[in-house]
Amino acid sequence: MSANIHDQTLRWYGRRRGHKLRPGRQALMETLLPRLRLELPPAGATLDFEGAFERCVSEVWLEVGFGAGEHLAAQAGARPDIGFIGCEPFINGIAGLLSLIASEGLTNVRVFDDDARKLLPCLPEASIGRIYALFTDPWPKKRHHRRRFIADQTVGELARVLADGGELRLASDHEGYVEWMLERVARHPDFSFPARSKGDWTDRPADWVETRYERKARKQGLKPVYLRFLRRPRTI
Ligand SMILES: C[S@@+](CC[C@H](N)C(=O)[O-])C[C@H]1O[C@@H](n2cnc3c(N)ncnc32)[C@H](O)[C@@H]1O
């Protein structure tokens, strides 16, 4: 049976916790996370971004599975005019992002410390300008494919929450997962795939910050693939 995106009890198969946090990071989990945590609205309601960020923002962007947070922090630092929501259930990763937010004094980031599939149905239609899901787990075994973040239900939700012309950026170093993502997103009627030549998916775009996982993959001789999709304008 496929996962139901509106089911708030969706099962999480990834890691929640790694090594014990250093005292400074543990302190940030107790003091900073409660201030930045994005809470889900009551069932059936949608999130209101009004006043969600400490500063005025022109758009809201989302990163799913930010890992240790270096990409999200770099994007947030480069674009203070944008409000960023980062989703990540892995506690050590969240602590890493909090440490960057604190050291860089970022005021335009909110954190959803759980499975992004629970947040997506609560976001208003056409409310997000860009979505990153970089190197989300490929779950290579066939019997685990249904655990992949990119799935028919999620792609429908991503299309619903993206604004017209908004961008969906995906990356992976796993060939099977790249094919899987292309099958589901490029063929979705709400998305276009503007890539024209090989370099469009083999070369990392200039404004695309290298992630920790990507660096590890390259060291192992793997070749990451970068996919950009655009949300087609809605017709009235
Ligand atoms: C392989 S790591 C990559 C982390 C980071 N994006 C990078 O490139 O270094 C995949 C991350 O995606 C997160 N992830 C996978 N599915 C997710 C979901 N449905 N919601 C939020 N995070 C998710 C995992 O917890 C994990 O930290």
Coordinates of N, CA and C and ligand atoms in Angstrom, one line a residue:
M1 N 0.8 -1.2 0.0 CA 0.0 0.0 0.0 C 0.9 1.3 0.0
S2 N 0.5 2.3 -0.8 CA 1.4 3.5 -0.8 C 1.1 4.4 0.4
A3 N 2.1 5.2 0.7 CA 2.0 6.1 1.9 C 0.9 7.2 1.6
N4 N 0.1 7.5 2.6 CA -0.8 8.6 2.4 C -0.2 9.9 2.9
I5 N -0.1 10.9 2.0 CA 0.6 12.1 2.4 C -0.1 12.9 3.5
H6 N -1.4 12.7 3.6 CA -2.2 13.4 4.7 C -2.2 12.6 6.0
D7 N -1.5 11.5 6.0 CA -1.4 10.7 7.3 C -0.3 11.3 8.1
Q8 N -0.6 11.9 9.3 CA 0.4 12.5 10.1 C 1.2 11.5 10.9
T9 N 0.8 10.2 10.8 CA 1.6 9.1 11.5 C 2.5 8.4 10.5
L10 N 2.8 9.1 9.3 CA 3.7 8.5 8.4 C 5.0 7.9 9.0
R11 N 5.4 6.8 8.6 CA 6.5 6.1 9.3 C 7.8 6.7 8.8
W12 N 8.8 6.9 9.7 CA 10.1 7.4 9.4 C 11.1 6.3 9.5
Y13 N 11.8 6.1 8.4 CA 12.8 4.9 8.4 C 14.2 5.4 8.5
G14 N 14.5 6.7 8.3 CA 15.9 7.2 8.4 C 16.4 7.3 9.9
R15 N 17.6 7.8 10.0 CA 18.2 7.9 11.3 C 17.6 9.2 12.0
R16 N 17.4 9.1 13.3 CA 16.9 10.2 14.1 C 18.1 10.8 14.9
R17 N 19.1 10.0 15.2 CA 20.1 10.4 16.2 C 21.4 9.7 15.9
G18 N 22.5 10.4 16.0 CA 23.9 9.8 15.8 C 24.6 9.9 17.1
H19 N 25.8 10.3 17.1 CA 26.6 10.4 18.3 C 26.0 11.4 19.3
K20 N 26.5 11.3 20.6 CA 26.0 12.3 21.6 C 26.4 13.7 21.2
L21 N 25.5 14.6 21.4 CA 25.8 16.0 21.0 C 26.8 16.7 22.0
R22 N 27.6 17.5 21.5 CA 28.5 18.3 22.4 C 27.7 19.2 23.2
P23 N 28.2 19.6 24.4 CA 27.3 20.5 25.3 C 26.8 21.7 24.6
G24 N 27.6 22.4 23.8 CA 27.2 23.6 23.1 C 26.0 23.4 22.2
R25 N 26.1 22.3 21.5 CA 25.0 22.0 20.5 C 23.8 21.5 21.3
Q26 N 24.0 20.8 22.3 CA 22.8 20.3 23.2 C 22.1 21.6 23.7
A27 N 22.9 22.6 24.1 CA 22.3 23.8 24.6 C 21.5 24.5 23.5
L28 N 22.0 24.5 22.3 CA 21.2 25.1 21.2 C 19.9 24.4 21.0
M29 N 19.9 23.1 21.1 CA 18.7 22.3 20.9 C 17.6 22.7 21.9
E30 N 18.1 23.1 23.1 CA 17.2 23.4 24.2 C 16.8 24.9 24.2
T31 N 17.6 25.7 23.7 CA 17.3 27.2 23.7 C 16.9 27.7 22.4
L32 N 17.6 27.4 21.3 CA 17.4 28.0 20.0 C 16.3 27.3 19.2
L33 N 16.3 25.9 19.3 CA 15.3 25.2 18.5 C 13.9 25.6 18.9
P34 N 13.5 25.7 20.2 CA 12.1 26.0 20.5 C 11.7 27.4 19.9
R35 N 12.7 28.3 19.7 CA 12.3 29.6 19.1 C 12.1 29.5 17.6
L36 N 12.9 28.6 17.0 CA 12.8 28.5 15.5 C 11.9 27.4 15.0
R37 N 11.5 26.5 15.9 CA 10.7 25.3 15.4 C 9.4 25.8 14.8
L38 N 9.1 25.2 13.7 CA 7.8 25.5 13.0 C 6.8 24.4 13.5
E39 N 5.7 24.8 14.1 CA 4.8 23.8 14.6 C 3.7 23.6 13.5
L40 N 3.2 22.4 13.4 CA 2.1 22.1 12.4 C 0.8 22.8 13.0
P41 N 0.0 23.3 12.0 CA -1.3 23.9 12.5 C -2.3 22.8 12.8
P42 N -3.4 23.2 13.5 CA -4.4 22.1 13.8 C -4.8 21.4 12.5
A43 N -5.3 20.2 12.6 CA -5.7 19.3 11.5 C -6.6 20.1 10.6
G44 N -6.3 20.1 9.3 CA -7.2 20.7 8.3 C -6.9 22.1 8.0
A45 N -6.1 22.8 8.9 CA -5.7 24.2 8.7 C -4.4 24.3 7.9
T46 N -4.1 25.5 7.3 CA -2.9 25.6 6.7 C -2.0 26.6 7.4
L47 N -0.7 26.5 7.3 CA 0.2 27.4 8.0 C 0.1 28.8 7.5
D48 N 0.3 29.7 8.4 CA 0.2 31.2 8.0 C 1.7 31.7 8.1
F49 N 2.3 32.2 7.0 CA 3.7 32.6 7.1 C 3.8 34.1 7.6
E50 N 2.6 34.7 7.8 CA 2.6 36.1 8.3 C 3.4 36.2 9.6
G51 N 4.4 36.9 9.7 CA 5.2 37.1 10.9 C 6.0 35.8 11.3
A52 N 6.1 34.9 10.4 CA 6.9 33.6 10.7 C 8.4 33.9 10.9
F53 N 8.9 34.9 10.2 CA 10.3 35.2 10.2 C 10.6 36.5 11.0
E54 N 11.7 36.5 11.6 CA 12.1 37.7 12.4 C 12.2 39.0 11.6
R55 N 12.4 38.8 10.3 CA 12.5 39.9 9.4 C 11.5 39.8 8.3
C56 N 11.3 40.9 7.5 CA 10.3 40.8 6.4 C 10.9 40.0 5.3
V57 N 10.2 39.1 4.7 CA 10.7 38.3 3.6 C 9.8 38.4 2.4
S58 N 10.5 38.3 1.2 CA 9.7 38.5 -0.1 C 9.1 37.2 -0.6
E59 N 9.8 36.1 -0.2 CA 9.4 34.7 -0.6 C 9.8 33.7 0.5
V60 N 9.2 32.6 0.4 CA 9.6 31.5 1.3 C 10.2 30.3 0.5
W61 N 11.3 29.8 0.8 CA 11.9 28.7 0.2 C 12.1 27.5 1.2
L62 N 12.1 26.3 0.7 CA 12.1 25.2 1.5 C 13.2 24.2 1.2
E63 N 13.9 23.7 2.2 CA 14.9 22.6 2.0 C 14.5 21.4 2.7
V64 N 14.4 20.3 2.0 CA 14.0 19.0 2.6 C 15.3 18.2 2.8
G65 N 15.5 17.7 4.0 CA 16.7 16.9 4.3 C 17.9 17.7 4.2
F66 N 18.1 18.8 5.1 CA 19.2 19.7 5.0 C 20.5 19.0 5.5
G67 N 20.4 17.8 6.1 CA 21.6 17.2 6.6 C 22.3 18.0 7.7
A68 N 23.5 18.4 7.5 CA 24.2 19.2 8.6 C 23.9 20.7 8.4
G69 N 23.2 21.1 7.4 CA 22.7 22.5 7.3 C 23.6 23.4 6.5
E70 N 24.7 23.0 6.0 CA 25.7 23.9 5.4 C 25.1 24.6 4.1
H71 N 24.3 23.8 3.3 CA 23.7 24.4 2.1 C 22.6 25.4 2.5
L72 N 21.8 25.0 3.5 CA 20.7 25.9 3.9 C 21.3 27.2 4.5
A73 N 22.3 27.1 5.4 CA 22.9 28.3 6.0 C 23.5 29.2 4.9
A74 N 24.2 28.6 4.0 CA 24.8 29.4 2.9 C 23.8 30.1 2.1
Q75 N 22.7 29.4 1.7 CA 21.6 30.1 0.9 C 21.0 31.2 1.8
A76 N 20.7 30.9 3.0 CA 20.0 31.9 3.9 C 20.9 33.1 4.1
G77 N 22.2 32.9 4.2 CA 23.2 34.0 4.3 C 23.2 34.9 3.1
A78 N 23.2 34.2 1.9 CA 23.3 34.9 0.6 C 22.0 35.6 0.2
R79 N 20.9 35.1 0.8 CA 19.6 35.7 0.4 C 18.8 36.1 1.7
P80 N 19.2 37.2 2.3 CA 18.5 37.6 3.6 C 17.1 38.0 3.3
D81 N 16.7 38.3 2.0 CA 15.4 38.7 1.7 C 14.4 37.5 1.6
I82 N 14.9 36.3 1.6 CA 14.1 35.1 1.5 C 14.0 34.5 2.9
G83 N 12.8 33.9 3.2 CA 12.6 33.2 4.4 C 12.8 31.7 4.1
F84 N 13.6 31.0 4.9 CA 13.9 29.6 4.6 C 13.3 28.7 5.6
I85 N 12.6 27.6 5.2 CA 12.2 26.6 6.1 C 13.0 25.3 5.8
G86 N 13.7 24.8 6.8 CA 14.5 23.6 6.7 C 13.8 22.4 7.4
C87 N 13.7 21.3 6.7 CA 13.0 20.1 7.3 C 14.1 19.0 7.5
E88 N 14.2 18.5 8.6 CA 15.2 17.4 8.9 C 14.9 16.8 10.2
P89 N 14.7 15.5 10.2 CA 14.4 14.8 11.5 C 15.7 14.4 12.3
F90 N 16.8 14.4 11.6 CA 18.1 13.9 12.2 C 18.6 14.9 13.2
I91 N 18.6 14.6 14.5 CA 18.9 15.5 15.5 C 20.3 16.1 15.4
N92 N 21.3 15.3 15.1 CA 22.7 15.8 14.9 C 22.8 16.8 13.8
G93 N 22.0 16.6 12.7 CA 22.0 17.6 11.6 C 21.3 18.9 12.0
I94 N 20.2 18.8 12.8 CA 19.5 20.0 13.3 C 20.4 20.8 14.1
A95 N 21.2 20.1 15.0 CA 22.1 20.8 15.9 C 23.2 21.5 15.1
G96 N 23.6 20.9 14.0 CA 24.6 21.5 13.1 C 24.1 22.8 12.5
L97 N 22.8 22.7 12.0 CA 22.2 23.9 11.4 C 22.1 25.0 12.5
L98 N 21.6 24.6 13.6 CA 21.5 25.7 14.7 C 22.8 26.3 15.0
S99 N 23.8 25.6 15.0 CA 25.2 26.1 15.3 C 25.5 27.2 14.2
L100 N 25.2 26.9 12.9 CA 25.5 27.8 11.9 C 24.6 29.1 12.0
I101 N 23.4 28.8 12.3 CA 22.4 30.0 12.4 C 22.9 30.9 13.5
A102 N 23.4 30.3 14.6 CA 23.9 31.1 15.8 C 25.2 31.9 15.4
S103 N 26.1 31.1 14.8 CA 27.4 31.7 14.6 C 27.3 32.8 13.4
E104 N 26.4 32.6 12.5 CA 26.3 33.6 11.4 C 25.2 34.6 11.6
G105 N 24.5 34.5 12.8 CA 23.5 35.5 13.1 C 22.3 35.5 12.1
L106 N 21.9 34.3 11.6 CA 20.8 34.3 10.5 C 19.5 34.5 11.2
T107 N 18.7 35.4 10.6 CA 17.4 35.7 11.1 C 16.2 35.3 10.2
N108 N 16.6 34.5 9.2 CA 15.5 34.2 8.2 C 15.4 32.7 8.0
V109 N 15.6 31.9 9.1 CA 15.4 30.5 9.0 C 14.5 29.9 10.0
R110 N 13.5 29.0 9.6 CA 12.7 28.3 10.6 C 13.0 26.8 10.4
V111 N 12.8 26.0 11.4 CA 13.1 24.6 11.3 C 11.9 23.7 11.6
F112 N 11.6 22.8 10.7 CA 10.6 21.8 10.9 C 11.4 20.5 11.2
D113 N 11.5 20.1 12.5 CA 12.4 19.0 12.9 C 11.7 17.6 12.8
D114 N 11.1 17.4 11.6 CA 10.4 16.1 11.4 C 10.4 15.8 9.9
D115 N 9.6 14.8 9.5 CA 9.5 14.3 8.1 C 8.8 15.4 7.3
A116 N 9.4 15.9 6.2 CA 8.8 16.9 5.4 C 7.4 16.5 4.8
R117 N 7.2 15.2 4.7 CA 5.9 14.8 4.2 C 4.7 15.1 5.1
K118 N 5.1 15.4 6.4 CA 4.0 15.9 7.3 C 3.7 17.3 7.1
L119 N 4.7 18.1 6.7 CA 4.6 19.5 6.6 C 3.9 19.9 5.3
L120 N 4.3 19.2 4.2 CA 3.8 19.6 2.9 C 2.3 19.9 2.8
P121 N 1.5 19.0 3.3 CA 0.0 19.2 3.2 C -0.5 20.4 3.9
C122 N 0.3 20.9 4.9 CA -0.1 22.1 5.7 C 0.4 23.4 5.1
L123 N 1.1 23.4 4.0 CA 1.6 24.6 3.4 C 0.5 25.1 2.4
P124 N 0.3 26.4 2.4 CA -0.7 27.0 1.5 C -0.3 26.7 0.0
E125 N -1.3 26.6 -0.8 CA -1.1 26.4 -2.3 C -0.2 27.6 -2.8
A126 N 0.7 27.3 -3.7 CA 1.5 28.3 -4.4 C 2.3 29.2 -3.4
S127 N 2.7 28.7 -2.3 CA 3.2 29.6 -1.3 C 4.8 29.6 -1.2
I128 N 5.4 28.7 -2.0 CA 6.8 28.5 -1.9 C 7.5 28.8 -3.2
G129 N 8.6 29.6 -3.1 CA 9.3 30.0 -4.4 C 10.3 29.0 -4.9
R130 N 10.9 28.2 -4.0 CA 11.9 27.2 -4.4 C 11.9 26.1 -3.4
I131 N 12.1 24.9 -3.9 CA 12.3 23.7 -3.0 C 13.6 23.0 -3.4
Y132 N 14.4 22.7 -2.4 CA 15.6 21.9 -2.5 C 15.4 20.6 -1.8
A133 N 15.7 19.5 -2.5 CA 15.7 18.2 -1.9 C 17.0 17.5 -2.4
L134 N 18.1 17.7 -1.7 CA 19.4 17.4 -2.2 C 19.9 16.1 -1.6
F135 N 20.1 15.1 -2.4 CA 20.7 13.8 -1.9 C 19.8 13.2 -0.9
T136 N 18.5 13.3 -1.0 CA 17.7 12.5 0.0 C 17.9 11.1 -0.3
D137 N 17.8 10.3 0.8 CA 18.2 8.9 0.7 C 17.7 8.1 -0.4
P138 N 18.6 7.4 -1.2 CA 18.1 6.7 -2.4 C 17.4 5.4 -2.1
W139 N 17.6 4.9 -0.9 CA 17.0 3.6 -0.5 C 17.1 2.6 -1.7
P140 N 18.3 2.1 -2.0 CA 18.6 1.4 -3.2 C 17.9 0.0 -3.4
K141 N 17.6 -0.6 -2.2 CA 16.9 -1.9 -2.4 C 15.5 -1.8 -2.9
K142 N 15.1 -2.6 -3.8 CA 13.7 -2.4 -4.4 C 12.6 -2.4 -3.4
R143 N 12.7 -3.3 -2.4 CA 11.7 -3.4 -1.4 C 11.6 -2.1 -0.5
H144 N 12.6 -1.3 -0.6 CA 12.6 0.0 0.2 C 12.3 1.2 -0.7
H145 N 12.0 1.0 -2.0 CA 11.8 2.2 -2.8 C 10.6 3.1 -2.3
R146 N 9.7 2.5 -1.7 CA 8.5 3.3 -1.3 C 8.9 4.2 -0.1
R147 N 10.1 4.1 0.4 CA 10.5 5.0 1.5 C 11.1 6.3 0.9
R148 N 11.4 6.3 -0.4 CA 12.0 7.5 -1.1 C 11.2 8.7 -0.9
F149 N 11.9 9.8 -0.7 CA 11.1 11.1 -0.5 C 10.4 11.4 -1.8
I150 N 11.0 11.3 -3.0 CA 10.3 11.6 -4.2 C 9.5 10.4 -4.6
A151 N 8.2 10.6 -4.5 CA 7.2 9.6 -4.8 C 6.0 10.3 -5.4
D152 N 5.1 9.6 -6.1 CA 4.0 10.2 -6.8 C 3.2 11.2 -5.9
Q153 N 3.0 10.8 -4.6 CA 2.2 11.7 -3.7 C 3.0 12.9 -3.4
T154 N 4.3 12.8 -3.1 CA 5.0 14.0 -2.8 C 5.2 14.9 -3.9
V155 N 5.3 14.3 -5.1 CA 5.5 15.2 -6.3 C 4.2 16.1 -6.5
G156 N 3.1 15.4 -6.3 CA 1.8 16.2 -6.4 C 1.8 17.3 -5.4
E157 N 2.2 17.1 -4.1 CA 2.3 18.1 -3.1 C 3.3 19.2 -3.4
L158 N 4.4 18.8 -4.0 CA 5.4 19.8 -4.3 C 4.9 20.7 -5.4
A159 N 4.2 20.2 -6.3 CA 3.6 21.0 -7.4 C 2.5 21.9 -6.8
R160 N 1.8 21.4 -5.8 CA 0.7 22.2 -5.2 C 1.3 23.4 -4.5
V161 N 2.3 23.2 -3.7 CA 2.8 24.3 -2.9 C 3.8 25.3 -3.6
L162 N 4.3 24.8 -4.7 CA 5.2 25.7 -5.5 C 4.4 26.8 -6.2
A163 N 5.0 28.0 -6.1 CA 4.3 29.1 -6.9 C 4.6 29.0 -8.4
D164 N 3.8 29.6 -9.2 CA 4.0 29.5 -10.6 C 5.5 30.0 -11.0
G165 N 6.2 29.2 -11.8 CA 7.5 29.5 -12.1 C 8.5 29.1 -11.1
G166 N 8.1 28.6 -9.9 CA 9.0 28.2 -8.8 C 9.8 27.0 -9.2
E167 N 10.9 26.9 -8.5 CA 11.9 25.9 -8.9 C 12.0 24.7 -7.9
L168 N 12.1 23.5 -8.5 CA 12.3 22.4 -7.7 C 13.7 21.9 -8.0
R169 N 14.6 21.8 -7.0 CA 16.0 21.4 -7.3 C 16.2 20.1 -6.5
L170 N 16.6 19.1 -7.3 CA 16.9 17.8 -6.8 C 18.3 17.4 -7.1
A171 N 18.9 16.6 -6.3 CA 20.3 16.0 -6.7 C 20.4 14.6 -6.1
S172 N 21.2 13.8 -6.8 CA 21.5 12.5 -6.3 C 22.8 12.0 -7.0
D173 N 23.4 11.0 -6.3 CA 24.6 10.4 -6.9 C 24.2 8.9 -7.2
H174 N 22.9 8.6 -7.1 CA 22.5 7.2 -7.3 C 21.7 7.2 -8.6
E175 N 22.3 6.4 -9.6 CA 21.7 6.4 -11.0 C 20.2 6.0 -11.0
G176 N 19.9 4.9 -10.2 CA 18.6 4.4 -10.1 C 17.6 5.4 -9.6
Y177 N 18.0 6.2 -8.6 CA 17.2 7.2 -8.0 C 17.0 8.4 -8.9
V178 N 18.0 8.7 -9.7 CA 17.9 9.8 -10.7 C 16.8 9.5 -11.7
E179 N 16.9 8.2 -12.2 CA 15.9 7.8 -13.2 C 14.5 7.9 -12.6
W180 N 14.4 7.4 -11.4 CA 13.1 7.3 -10.6 C 12.6 8.8 -10.5
M181 N 13.4 9.7 -10.2 CA 13.0 11.1 -10.0 C 12.5 11.7 -11.3
L182 N 13.3 11.4 -12.4 CA 13.0 12.0 -13.7 C 11.6 11.4 -14.1
E183 N 11.4 10.1 -13.9 CA 10.2 9.5 -14.3 C 9.0 10.2 -13.6
R184 N 9.2 10.5 -12.3 CA 8.1 11.1 -11.6 C 7.9 12.6 -11.7
V185 N 9.0 13.3 -11.9 CA 8.8 14.8 -12.0 C 8.8 15.3 -13.4
A186 N 9.7 14.8 -14.3 CA 9.7 15.3 -15.6 C 8.4 15.0 -16.3
R187 N 7.8 13.9 -16.0 CA 6.5 13.5 -16.7 C 5.3 14.1 -16.0
H188 N 5.5 14.8 -14.9 CA 4.3 15.3 -14.2 C 3.8 16.6 -15.0
P189 N 2.5 16.7 -15.2 CA 2.1 17.8 -16.1 C 2.3 19.2 -15.5
D190 N 2.5 19.3 -14.2 CA 2.7 20.6 -13.6 C 4.2 21.1 -13.7
F191 N 5.1 20.2 -14.1 CA 6.5 20.6 -14.1 C 7.1 20.6 -15.5
S192 N 8.0 21.5 -15.8 CA 8.8 21.4 -17.0 C 10.2 21.2 -16.6
F193 N 11.0 20.6 -17.5 CA 12.4 20.2 -17.3 C 13.2 21.0 -18.3
P194 N 13.8 22.2 -17.9 CA 14.4 23.0 -18.9 C 15.8 22.6 -19.4
A195 N 16.4 21.5 -18.8 CA 17.7 21.1 -19.2 C 17.8 20.8 -20.7
R196 N 18.8 21.2 -21.4 CA 18.9 21.0 -22.8 C 20.1 20.2 -23.2
S197 N 21.2 20.3 -22.5 CA 22.4 19.5 -22.8 C 23.0 18.9 -21.5
K198 N 23.9 17.9 -21.7 CA 24.4 17.1 -20.6 C 24.9 18.0 -19.4
G199 N 25.6 19.1 -19.8 CA 26.2 19.9 -18.7 C 25.1 20.5 -17.8
D200 N 23.9 20.6 -18.3 CA 22.8 21.1 -17.4 C 22.5 20.2 -16.2
W201 N 22.9 18.9 -16.3 CA 22.6 18.1 -15.1 C 23.9 17.6 -14.5
T202 N 25.1 17.7 -15.3 CA 26.3 17.2 -14.7 C 27.1 18.3 -14.0
D203 N 26.9 19.5 -14.3 CA 27.6 20.6 -13.7 C 26.8 21.3 -12.7
R204 N 27.3 21.5 -11.5 CA 26.5 22.1 -10.4 C 26.4 23.6 -10.7
P205 N 25.1 24.1 -10.8 CA 24.9 25.5 -11.1 C 25.7 26.4 -10.1
A206 N 26.1 27.6 -10.5 CA 27.0 28.5 -9.7 C 26.4 28.8 -8.3
D207 N 25.0 29.0 -8.3 CA 24.4 29.4 -7.0 C 24.0 28.2 -6.1
W208 N 24.6 27.0 -6.5 CA 24.2 25.8 -5.8 C 25.4 25.4 -4.9
V209 N 25.2 25.5 -3.6 CA 26.4 25.3 -2.7 C 26.6 23.8 -2.5
E210 N 27.9 23.4 -2.5 CA 28.2 22.0 -2.3 C 27.7 21.5 -0.9
T211 N 27.1 20.3 -0.9 CA 26.7 19.8 0.4 C 27.7 18.8 0.9
R212 N 27.6 18.5 2.1 CA 28.6 17.5 2.8 C 28.5 16.2 2.1
Y213 N 27.3 15.7 1.8 CA 27.1 14.4 1.2 C 27.7 14.4 -0.2
E214 N 27.5 15.5 -0.9 CA 28.0 15.6 -2.3 C 29.5 15.5 -2.3
R215 N 30.1 16.2 -1.3 CA 31.6 16.2 -1.3 C 32.1 14.7 -1.0
K216 N 31.4 14.0 -0.1 CA 31.8 12.6 0.1 C 31.6 11.8 -1.1
A217 N 30.5 12.0 -1.8 CA 30.2 11.2 -3.0 C 31.3 11.4 -4.1
R218 N 31.7 12.7 -4.3 CA 32.8 13.0 -5.2 C 34.1 12.3 -4.9
K219 N 34.4 12.3 -3.6 CA 35.7 11.7 -3.1 C 35.7 10.2 -3.4
Q220 N 34.5 9.6 -3.4 CA 34.4 8.2 -3.8 C 34.3 8.0 -5.3
G221 N 34.5 9.0 -6.0 CA 34.5 8.9 -7.5 C 33.1 8.9 -8.1
L222 N 32.1 9.2 -7.3 CA 30.7 9.2 -7.9 C 30.4 10.5 -8.6
K223 N 29.5 10.5 -9.5 CA 29.2 11.7 -10.2 C 27.8 12.2 -9.9
P224 N 27.6 13.2 -9.1 CA 26.3 13.7 -8.8 C 25.6 14.2 -10.0
V225 N 24.2 14.1 -9.9 CA 23.4 14.7 -11.0 C 22.5 15.8 -10.3
Y226 N 22.4 16.9 -11.0 CA 21.7 18.1 -10.5 C 20.4 18.3 -11.4
L227 N 19.3 18.3 -10.8 CA 18.1 18.4 -11.7 C 17.3 19.6 -11.2
R228 N 16.9 20.4 -12.2 CA 16.1 21.6 -12.0 C 14.8 21.5 -12.7
F229 N 13.7 21.6 -12.0 CA 12.4 21.6 -12.7 C 11.7 22.9 -12.4
L230 N 10.8 23.4 -13.3 CA 10.1 24.6 -13.1 C 8.6 24.3 -13.0
R231 N 7.9 25.0 -12.0 CA 6.5 24.8 -11.9 C 5.8 25.6 -13.0
R232 N 5.0 24.8 -13.8 CA 4.3 25.5 -14.9 C 3.3 26.5 -14.3
P233 N 3.0 27.6 -15.0 CA 2.0 28.5 -14.5 C 0.6 27.8 -14.5
R234 N -0.1 28.1 -13.4 CA -1.5 27.6 -13.3 C -2.4 28.3 -14.4
T235 N -3.3 27.6 -14.9 CA -4.3 28.2 -15.8 C -5.5 28.5 -15.1
I236 N -6.2 29.6 -15.4 CA -7.4 30.0 -14.7 C -8.6 29.2 -15.3
Ligands
LIG1 C1 22.0 11.5 2.4 S1 21.5 12.8 3.5 C2 21.9 14.2 2.6 C3 21.9 15.4 3.5 C4 22.2 16.8 2.8 N1 21.1 17.2 1.9 C5 23.5 16.7 2.0 O1 23.5 16.7 0.8 O2 24.6 16.6 2.6 C6 19.8 12.7 3.3 C7 19.0 13.5 4.4 O3 17.7 13.7 4.0 C8 16.9 13.6 5.2 N2 15.5 13.2 4.7 C9 15.2 12.2 3.9 N3 13.9 12.1 3.7 C10 13.4 13.2 4.4 C11 12.1 13.7 4.6 N4 11.0 13.0 4.1 N5 11.9 14.8 5.4 C12 13.0 15.4 5.9 N6 14.2 15.0 5.7 C13 14.4 13.9 5.0 C14 17.6 12.5 6.0 O4 17.3 12.6 7.4 C15 19.1 12.8 5.7 O5 19.6 13.7 6.7

